[in-house]
Amino acid sequence: MVLKKYVFIISVFILSACKNDKAETIAENTSDKNSSHPSLILTKEGVKDIRAKLGTIPLFDKTLEAVKQEVDAEINAGIEIPIPKDFSGGYTHEQHKKNFLILQKAGVLFQILDDEKYAVYIRDMFMEYAKLYPTLPLHPQERSYARGKLFWQCLNDSNWLVYASQAYDCIYDWLSKEEREHLEKDLFIPFANFISKENPQFFNRVHNHSTWGNVAVGMIALVMDNDDLLNKALYGLKTDSIAADVKDDDGGFIKSKNQKVGFLANLDEPFSPDGYYTEGPYYQRYAMYPFLIFAQALENKKPELKIFEYKDGVLIKAVDALLNLSDKDGDFFPINDAQKGMSYYSRELVTAVDIAYHYGGKNSELLSIAKKQDKVNLDDTGLSIALGIKNNEVKPFTKESITLKDGPNGKQGAISIIRNSNLELVYKYTSQGLSHGHYDKLSFSLYNDGKEVLQDYGLARFVNIEQKGGGNYLKENTTWAKQTIAHNTIIQNETSHFNGKYEIGSKNHSNEYLFNVENKKVQVVSAKEENAYPGTILHRTMLLVNDTTFINHSFVLDLYNVSSNALNKYDLPFYYSGQLMQANFKYQQQSEIKTLGSSNGYQHLFVKALADAPKNNLQFNWLDNNVFYTITSATLPTDKIIFVETGANDPEFNLRRDPGFIIRKNNTKNALFVTAIEPHGTYSPVSEFSVNSYSSIAEIKTILSTKDYSAVSITNINKETKTFILCNTNSNKEAKHTLKINNKDYNWVGPFMYN
Amino acid sequence: MVLKKYVFIISVFILSACKNDKAETIAENTSDKNSSHPSLILTKEGVKDIRAKLGTIPLFDKTLEAVKQEVDAEINAGIEIPIPKDFSGGYTHEQHKKNFLILQKAGVLFQILDDEKYAVYIRDMFMEYAKLYPTLPLHPQERSYARGKLFWQCLNDSNWLVYASQAYDCIYDWLSKEEREHLEKDLFIPFANFISKENPQFFNRVHNHSTWGNVAVGMIALVMDNDDLLNKALYGLKTDSIAADVKDDDGGFIKSKNQKVGFLANLDEPFSPDGYYTEGPYYQRYAMYPFLIFAQALENKKPELKIFEYKDGVLIKAVDALLNLSDKDGDFFPINDAQKGMSYYSRELVTAVDIAYHYGGKNSELLSIAKKQDKVNLDDTGLSIALGIKNNEVKPFTKESITLKDGPNGKQGAISIIRNSNLELVYKYTSQGLSHGHYDKLSFSLYNDGKEVLQDYGLARFVNIEQKGGGNYLKENTTWAKQTIAHNTIIQNETSHFNGKYEIGSKNHSNEYLFNVENKKVQVVSAKEENAYPGTILHRTMLLVNDTTFINHSFVLDLYNVSSNALNKYDLPFYYSGQLMQANFKYQQQSEIKTLGSSNGYQHLFVKALADAPKNNLQFNWLDNNVFYTITSATLPTDKIIFVETGANDPEFNLRRDPGFIIRKNNTKNALFVTAIEPHGTYSPVSEFSVNSYSSIAEIKTILSTKDYSAVSITNINKETKTFILCNTNSNKEAKHTLKINNKDYNWVGPFMYN
């Protein structure tokens, strides 16, 4: 059923005929209710204030004009409400998605501009939805564990209701009582019931899906003053019939024993006290919108809940955490299931930043982010932030080195980002991250000037691109992206951490050993993982060194200690980009290309070349984005080097073709992988000058490796040597250490020294 | 021999002690000569004018300040003149290169700022070179057919002299007669002799190398008023002993029979009357500097030569041609041996644009390029262009569709660029392009918004990156980049055009069949190649269609007609970038990856997947840089599709890993490949919206293919059909055609119709 333009034209005609009557209806409606509308993201007071300031706040006015143009174009194009059919990326999916976004925008335009055409448009569209909705069976696409009606999953139906509720709130008073009763009876209440009590496996969880479900129900409840629905939104369904071992289609558990549910539980559990959301920044971005928009609505409608103070102000902290989880360009670090390119320019982050500014003490650093976003919410929060910018209160948002703890109480590992002027080292030692987590304990990625140097693969999915599996998760997400070999960390015996089993992974987490960024010359983070492989302890320590002894000063030093009670094979991959310039060892290109293994992600790697490691030090020099990099690693002649490329056993070409190389140690119990990663030069294809194209590191050597201590020396090309010593067993800051290595005495205080 | 800073300090001390004496010496010197200095790129009058305007012309002042800072830093660092040892990219090469660039800059600073420290620096460096040069044997690197002394090839020695001459000109009057005599005797004259009469195989050619050699000798001749050397520069050595079949290390012939040589011959022959330089834009850019800087010097010193009027003003036309051979971002199209990323931001183009402006009628469109370059020559030409910008005379440089004919008389084929708002189609049907030419008759590449869509591989070399074969041409340049299979054109029986033989290729060229861009709805270029494969005629016609019948309006239509007297195998590759989204046919990924062939470049291609072509139309849909593209091609079920990737038999990883796919026809005499290339949608990783992700073309069909006519129909997804008919045998614009196809009558005038 596609409504044509004449529907709109007729509506306008009817409206014109009865405009005066309408105005009276609004007055009647308003007077006979206790509550007032709008009251979710707009308030009567706020609207008054906005109207008074129109034309004087540049960023607000600019946004308003852009939104007006967008909505007017849609109104002119006419209402289209197709019968649901497609996966994301397909026509019907994208159209219903567009509809809810435009509904919300038309709502604020109606309030701010006081132009009834927007109210008419919203009412007409709602009426059509109210006609369609009762006739809808489950969505014909059957892939989801919780199929929706408008969309293939309840998740997207919930998106619809979160946005549509705001539009309803904006025209609530303008509608007649009969119209409201009709819409609520045939559309909103059945809609809310469908995504809650008819889909407890979707609604009664701790997951970003459920957050959307809870908020959808909560938002419409607030508009309708429906306490029953509001209670369900806040505290979940009292009873459901979810069995303990049921999983969703991403492989996550639906519900654990004694699991608290509802909006507040979703705030309690996935957020750490630092504001880190356990699924990672890509999903935190996705979840922040419902979290914050509902918080804003609750603050307006139920201020007694003090939602922004909940859990020591975690919602505002979460926005700060999220901004810190982005690179220099504002792109989120793509850990876990994350699509690359998502950034703080997304609409969710516009909302998040504006709300955090308005309700979080007007932190003027947020103004610089809003300025870059170049748009604001069309509500009190947007007015507030646009005013701050107008008044030149902008301060730069400075991203420092930071640790964000994971887990409801902050005791399930963490993610650390160590930064200097250009480099950003992302070190992940979190918990599993629910169903979107990857099996990559102690993995890292590295950025230079906002560009990936050593990458995290991200997810195997093309969100909303229908050609690729309906825009949904691809099977390579499980067989490649989630597997440990897809990450820059150690894999034992070609088996993923926790054997790639969610049941085990979700019960465990890594532990911080130390995080010390006080000395900008040597910023250190260290963590241990004791459960990924029973009988094996992984302990990785990463430094960002800034030392004038070395050309370009900055490099990463990586000490990866593995100790086991058995002989194992250890693989440590580095997924670089760009082109190999030179290696200091002979490698043999393969004439027939085979896969590296047959399972756990190894089946997706082509072996492009093989080599025996050099006796002392491997050096691998490459050029990427016109920057020269070298990895220098202390090796044994028994180590193997494997040059790989992704894309094997990928019959639909779902994976990117990315290069990597792996350092492999066979038949080893204990090992210390020591590696320096060094950006050291540049090339200009315009001047054709290359500067510092070779590494400044001549040698890296392990000078001591015991249970208690790891010590390495780094010698530059002028034969100057620096030493780093780590105590592996005592991270006490006050502890004094005395050590003799190669007849030299070392004395220091605290868990490490660099000199 | 590395001079340390104390040399500089001593010089400054001596200078301070005898500053007054010096001033007298200049006066004496000036008075006792007819000629005056400076007179190459700066003139006495010009310097006076510049000094008078200092501080009032922003872009000139800005450039001056930047150059001053650069040179002052080098003066502070001290003079370094290492014993020659390295290839390009290596330390000694880069240092001598830096020296000549700084010498030239120090020269203009001395003249403009009137600060003797610059003259002292130049003199001291020259003195050191005069000490070193007589002791130098041939450069120890033996790869070149014309080894230099300071550098591994005479070419770079010539670079040195072209720049150093300008510095010498600037301090000529300031030096004492004795100093000049010493420098000329021990450095400049032996230097000029070495690169001319001692290396006739380098000097007496038509080639960009020789241009540099001729200009080097000519520039120093002009400074010294040495007519003997000037004549050699302009007209070459009268006698040499070059055998007719000798080749250089790139495989080009040194000299053909009755070959004219010298600077003027190098202007006559490689430039077409349109200003196209036969080696292509990358080398044209490289050669433009000596051509133009010498022209400027000749215009100042020998105005009677009227060099800028030579060959109907070809030098100025050449700058315009070169700018037109760049994409939207200013990057040159990388045909032939070209390194990607070279652009009109290079120092050579700053010189070219300023000179073309000053001596070419002050074309105000050039001001917009100079503005983007954000720097100018520090001479009369730079002053002139900076003044134009200051006076707001800037007009946009508009690049239209253009054909640039090749060959000394413009009769050896051409290169055409067809443009619309975003797309740029580069179609090459030139002559061989001397030793830097590739065997790629009728090949094309496509750009969207300045980004490569279907690429030309470019060269296999990393210019000045020592790690990669000393920064020189890599053997894969011959075995891959030059071969036909590396390009988007037809390969017959896995053999390159002209059998990849330079002797044959350099005697032949393609011919334009038609070029018509009058109707912006259908811009057409068509050319024939009759010699690449004896017995086979290649005729390719490319259209840039702009028709609202199709989503996004624009697409390329490619009709590639091949007719032969024998059964052949034809391969037509398309080298795309980005990731395959979907194909409308089943393809089989290969589990063990092998090479496509064993020679002529086929040995460098991995076969990633194989398919039988669909019965009617192949559709291949991919995503690159967040734009969706589809190639639709009329196929026969007997056609094969081969998915390939470069990088096989590449033991040093010298090649990029780029994907492509090949349409193959076996056992075929005559065939018409009909293909549409269509950008049709976009994706945003921030909003996660995909727009128009599918092709708007439902079917492409060959409805007629005879000797005289090729006709194709293109049907969009709404079943609207357009027809294109080409007469293959008569390109007369007045000719009337009547044709019946499938019972429909077509009547039109001219070689083609689209309706």
Short mmCIF file of C-alpha atoms in Angstrom, two decimals, chain A residues 410-603:
data_model
loop_
_atom_site.label_atom_id
_atom_site.label_comp_id
_atom_site.label_asym_id
_atom_site.label_seq_id
_atom_site.Cartn_x
_atom_site.Cartn_y
_atom_site.Cartn_z
CA GLY A 410 34.42 -1.41 36.95
CA LYS A 411 36.08 -4.67 37.88
CA GLN A 412 36.05 -6.54 34.59
CA GLY A 413 39.17 -5.29 32.88
CA ALA A 414 39.31 -2.11 30.84
CA ILE A 415 40.21 -0.48 27.58
CA SER A 416 43.13 1.95 27.55
CA ILE A 417 43.99 4.55 24.97
CA ILE A 418 47.48 5.95 25.15
CA ARG A 419 48.05 9.10 23.18
CA ASN A 420 50.76 11.50 22.27
CA SER A 421 50.68 14.28 19.69
CA ASN A 422 49.95 11.98 16.73
CA LEU A 423 49.83 8.37 17.87
CA GLU A 424 46.90 6.64 19.52
CA LEU A 425 47.38 3.16 20.91
CA VAL A 426 44.17 1.30 21.72
CA TYR A 427 44.69 -1.60 24.10
CA LYS A 428 41.75 -3.85 24.90
CA TYR A 429 41.59 -6.05 27.98
CA THR A 430 37.88 -5.89 28.66
CA SER A 431 35.20 -8.43 29.36
CA GLN A 432 33.47 -10.23 26.50
CA GLY A 433 31.19 -7.35 25.46
CA LEU A 434 27.94 -9.33 25.30
CA SER A 435 26.97 -10.87 21.99
CA HIS A 436 28.87 -8.22 20.01
CA GLY A 437 32.21 -9.03 21.63
CA HIS A 438 35.20 -10.49 19.82
CA TYR A 439 37.58 -13.11 21.18
CA ASP A 440 40.58 -10.84 21.33
CA LYS A 441 41.96 -10.52 24.81
CA LEU A 442 44.96 -8.19 25.08
CA SER A 443 44.66 -7.08 21.47
CA PHE A 444 45.63 -3.64 20.25
CA SER A 445 45.37 -1.30 17.32
CA LEU A 446 47.43 1.75 16.46
CA TYR A 447 46.53 5.06 14.83
CA ASN A 448 48.73 7.78 13.44
CA ASP A 449 47.14 11.15 12.84
CA GLY A 450 43.70 9.54 12.77
CA LYS A 451 44.71 6.86 10.24
CA GLU A 452 44.88 3.15 11.03
CA VAL A 453 48.43 1.82 11.21
CA LEU A 454 47.80 -1.60 12.71
CA GLN A 455 44.13 -2.31 12.40
CA ASP A 456 41.32 -4.04 14.17
CA TYR A 457 39.34 -5.70 11.38
CA GLY A 458 35.97 -4.53 12.75
CA LEU A 459 32.84 -6.43 11.82
CA ALA A 460 32.03 -8.45 8.71
CA ARG A 461 28.84 -6.73 7.74
CA PHE A 462 27.70 -3.93 5.45
CA VAL A 463 25.07 -2.16 7.53
CA ASN A 464 22.00 -1.31 5.46
CA ILE A 465 23.59 -2.46 2.21
CA GLU A 466 21.05 -4.93 0.96
CA GLN A 467 23.30 -6.53 -1.63
CA LYS A 468 25.41 -7.99 1.15
CA GLY A 469 23.19 -10.48 2.95
CA GLY A 470 20.33 -8.03 3.42
CA GLY A 471 22.62 -5.65 5.27
CA ASN A 472 22.82 -8.07 8.20
CA TYR A 473 25.70 -9.82 9.91
CA LEU A 474 27.51 -12.07 7.46
CA LYS A 475 28.62 -15.52 8.41
CA GLU A 476 32.23 -14.35 8.10
CA ASN A 477 31.57 -12.20 11.13
CA THR A 478 31.53 -15.36 13.20
CA THR A 479 34.09 -17.35 11.24
CA TRP A 480 36.57 -14.47 10.82
CA ALA A 481 35.93 -11.16 12.54
CA LYS A 482 35.16 -12.59 15.97
CA GLN A 483 38.02 -15.08 15.92
CA THR A 484 41.24 -14.30 17.73
CA ILE A 485 43.44 -14.64 14.61
CA ALA A 486 41.65 -11.60 13.16
CA HIS A 487 43.28 -9.46 15.88
CA ASN A 488 46.72 -8.30 16.92
CA THR A 489 47.12 -10.65 19.87
CA ILE A 490 48.46 -14.12 20.66
CA ILE A 491 46.68 -17.22 19.41
CA GLN A 492 47.65 -20.54 20.94
CA ASN A 493 47.55 -23.68 18.80
CA GLU A 494 45.34 -22.06 16.14
CA THR A 495 42.46 -21.91 18.62
CA SER A 496 40.59 -18.77 19.58
CA HIS A 497 40.49 -17.48 23.13
CA PHE A 498 37.99 -19.42 25.25
CA ASN A 499 37.81 -21.82 22.34
CA GLY A 500 35.62 -19.17 20.70
CA LYS A 501 32.79 -20.16 23.06
CA TYR A 502 30.51 -17.39 24.25
CA GLU A 503 29.49 -19.40 27.31
CA ILE A 504 33.07 -19.32 28.56
CA GLY A 505 34.13 -15.94 27.23
CA SER A 506 31.21 -14.14 28.78
CA LYS A 507 32.16 -15.44 32.22
CA ASN A 508 35.70 -14.10 32.08
CA HIS A 509 37.64 -10.91 31.64
CA SER A 510 41.24 -9.74 31.62
CA ASN A 511 42.73 -7.75 34.47
CA GLU A 512 44.66 -4.55 34.52
CA TYR A 513 48.19 -4.99 35.82
CA LEU A 514 49.20 -1.35 35.61
CA PHE A 515 48.32 1.86 33.86
CA ASN A 516 50.74 4.72 34.28
CA VAL A 517 50.79 7.73 31.99
CA GLU A 518 52.25 10.24 34.42
CA ASN A 519 55.56 10.41 32.58
CA LYS A 520 54.80 11.45 28.99
CA LYS A 521 58.18 10.05 27.97
CA VAL A 522 57.10 6.51 28.85
CA GLN A 523 53.38 5.84 29.11
CA VAL A 524 52.72 2.26 30.14
CA VAL A 525 49.73 -0.04 30.22
CA SER A 526 49.88 -3.68 31.17
CA ALA A 527 47.27 -6.38 31.60
CA LYS A 528 46.98 -10.11 32.19
CA GLU A 529 44.68 -12.75 30.81
CA GLU A 530 44.61 -16.03 32.70
CA ASN A 531 41.54 -17.76 31.32
CA ALA A 532 41.67 -17.53 27.55
CA TYR A 533 43.75 -20.71 27.46
CA PRO A 534 43.59 -22.89 30.58
CA GLY A 535 47.11 -23.50 31.83
CA THR A 536 48.51 -20.48 30.00
CA ILE A 537 49.00 -16.96 31.27
CA LEU A 538 49.13 -14.06 28.83
CA HIS A 539 50.68 -10.84 30.05
CA ARG A 540 51.06 -7.97 27.63
CA THR A 541 52.67 -4.64 28.41
CA MET A 542 52.56 -1.79 25.93
CA LEU A 543 54.52 1.44 26.08
CA LEU A 544 54.25 4.60 24.11
CA VAL A 545 57.78 5.95 24.24
CA ASN A 546 58.62 9.54 23.43
CA ASP A 547 62.37 9.80 23.51
CA THR A 548 64.61 12.13 21.48
CA THR A 549 67.16 9.33 21.31
CA PHE A 550 65.12 8.04 18.39
CA ILE A 551 64.25 9.72 15.09
CA ASN A 552 60.70 11.03 15.23
CA HIS A 553 60.88 10.33 18.96
CA SER A 554 57.78 8.18 19.26
CA PHE A 555 57.37 4.45 19.05
CA VAL A 556 55.36 1.70 20.63
CA LEU A 557 57.14 -0.96 22.62
CA ASP A 558 55.27 -4.20 23.10
CA LEU A 559 56.29 -6.90 25.59
CA TYR A 560 54.03 -9.90 25.27
CA ASN A 561 54.83 -12.54 27.84
CA VAL A 562 53.27 -15.96 27.54
CA SER A 563 53.85 -18.77 30.01
CA SER A 564 52.28 -22.16 29.93
CA ASN A 565 52.47 -25.55 31.55
CA ALA A 566 52.65 -27.23 28.13
CA LEU A 567 54.38 -26.93 24.77
CA ASN A 568 52.32 -24.82 22.39
CA LYS A 569 52.34 -23.05 19.09
CA TYR A 570 52.01 -19.26 19.48
CA ASP A 571 51.02 -16.90 16.68
CA LEU A 572 51.26 -13.12 16.99
CA PRO A 573 49.84 -11.26 13.95
CA PHE A 574 50.27 -7.64 12.92
CA TYR A 575 47.66 -6.39 10.45
CA TYR A 576 49.28 -3.45 8.71
CA SER A 577 48.06 -1.51 5.67
CA GLY A 578 49.97 -0.24 2.68
CA GLN A 579 52.96 -1.80 1.00
CA LEU A 580 56.01 -3.70 2.18
CA MET A 581 59.15 -1.76 1.34
CA GLN A 582 61.86 -3.98 2.73
CA ALA A 583 62.46 -6.76 5.22
CA ASN A 584 65.80 -7.72 6.71
CA PHE A 585 65.19 -11.39 6.05
CA LYS A 586 64.67 -13.60 3.03
CA TYR A 587 61.08 -14.52 2.35
CA GLN A 588 59.73 -16.90 -0.21
CA GLN A 589 56.67 -15.83 -2.14
CA GLN A 590 54.32 -18.77 -2.62
CA SER A 591 53.61 -19.69 -6.21
CA GLU A 592 50.39 -21.48 -5.34
CA ILE A 593 48.49 -19.75 -2.64
CA LYS A 594 46.88 -21.89 0.06
CA THR A 595 45.11 -21.15 3.33
CA LEU A 596 46.94 -20.97 6.63
CA GLY A 597 44.58 -23.37 8.36
CA SER A 598 41.16 -24.89 8.23
CA SER A 599 39.22 -23.37 11.12
CA ASN A 600 38.97 -20.68 13.80
CA GLY A 601 39.51 -17.97 11.20
CA TYR A 602 42.71 -19.51 9.84
CA GLN A 603 40.71 -20.78 6.86
#
